[in-house]
């Protein structure tokens, strides 16, 4: 051990060899306070985190997130087991950045039939880690400082903070309840957009509108007439559509899920988002996809740099 004289000698040598005249070991300077990036201002709280914590604390049923009380279909589980049992070592390594070739191929073939057009699996499909990443890529790649994004209320919670994180400005328009006819009980379909109010939200700064059909949390399935109104305004004002269709297969009899990308003038301006987790009741798998015209050069640049290989 060094005595006091030894410590003094050590400090002296360190100061002599350090042009700044101090030693990090003995510096009294305090670490500066870590500050968050400005883009996180106002978006640092998450409703899901809050509800999960409350449900765990008070041992209550969590109605905030949908956890099915039944397993995924047998063929999904069987395919999963078969895949993880593969002895081909390449199955566990990086794959094509925009999605595993067999996956994007079948997605292109399947959704091509639904959209009535031939899709190129290497150009029109992008696989992501859940719909959250798909949406995040849309906002980060295509929304710029000062751009306005129209969000239909009520809406899934991430649309607003993702708009703000991209330095965009959220512009809200509500679905308004329309009185049911003949004393019938109201349904989600009775909540509608006012055409004049919607058109007034489109300005020269509008970059995109977020469409969620079937809607979370309302459950509303937008009719073809309503989607044609949105499509007409998007074409008129040269606006993009981020179409969140993760609940596309959860549609009751008597309703039709219309894909807005199939309407005139919308294929080239729509980014459609689907979800295997929602479709197969396996939300923890976090596998989603985007269908885009030419995939969009901005997404091609951004997605590999947010590295996810599925």
CSV table of C-alpha atoms in Angstrom, one decimal, residues 138-150 163 168-169 171 201-210 234 237-242 269 271 298:
chain,number,residue,atom,x,y,z
A,138,UNK,CA,-43.5,4.5,-42.5
A,139,UNK,CA,-43.3,7.5,-40.3
A,140,UNK,CA,-39.5,7.7,-40.1
A,141,UNK,CA,-39.0,7.2,-43.8
A,142,UNK,CA,-41.8,9.4,-45.2
A,143,UNK,CA,-42.8,12.0,-42.7
A,144,UNK,CA,-40.6,15.1,-42.4
A,145,UNK,CA,-40.3,18.1,-40.3
A,146,UNK,CA,-43.5,20.2,-40.6
A,147,UNK,CA,-45.5,17.5,-42.4
A,148,UNK,CA,-49.0,17.0,-41.2
A,149,UNK,CA,-50.5,13.5,-40.7
A,150,UNK,CA,-54.2,13.0,-40.4
A,163,UNK,CA,-45.9,11.2,-36.0
A,168,UNK,CA,-44.5,15.7,-38.0
A,169,UNK,CA,-47.7,17.3,-36.8
A,171,UNK,CA,-54.1,16.4,-37.2
A,201,UNK,CA,-58.2,18.6,-42.8
A,202,UNK,CA,-56.3,18.2,-46.0
A,203,UNK,CA,-53.9,21.1,-46.6
A,204,UNK,CA,-50.8,21.7,-48.6
A,205,UNK,CA,-48.8,20.4,-45.7
A,206,UNK,CA,-50.6,17.1,-45.4
A,207,UNK,CA,-48.2,14.2,-46.1
A,208,UNK,CA,-50.3,11.2,-45.0
A,209,UNK,CA,-53.5,9.9,-43.5
A,210,UNK,CA,-53.5,6.9,-41.2
A,234,UNK,CA,-55.6,11.4,-51.2
A,237,UNK,CA,-54.1,16.3,-52.6
A,238,UNK,CA,-51.3,13.8,-53.5
A,239,UNK,CA,-51.3,12.3,-50.0
A,240,UNK,CA,-50.0,9.0,-48.8
A,241,UNK,CA,-52.1,6.4,-46.9
A,242,UNK,CA,-50.6,4.3,-44.1
A,269,UNK,CA,-49.7,5.8,-52.6
A,271,UNK,CA,-48.5,1.3,-47.6
A,298,UNK,CA,-37.0,5.4,-48.4
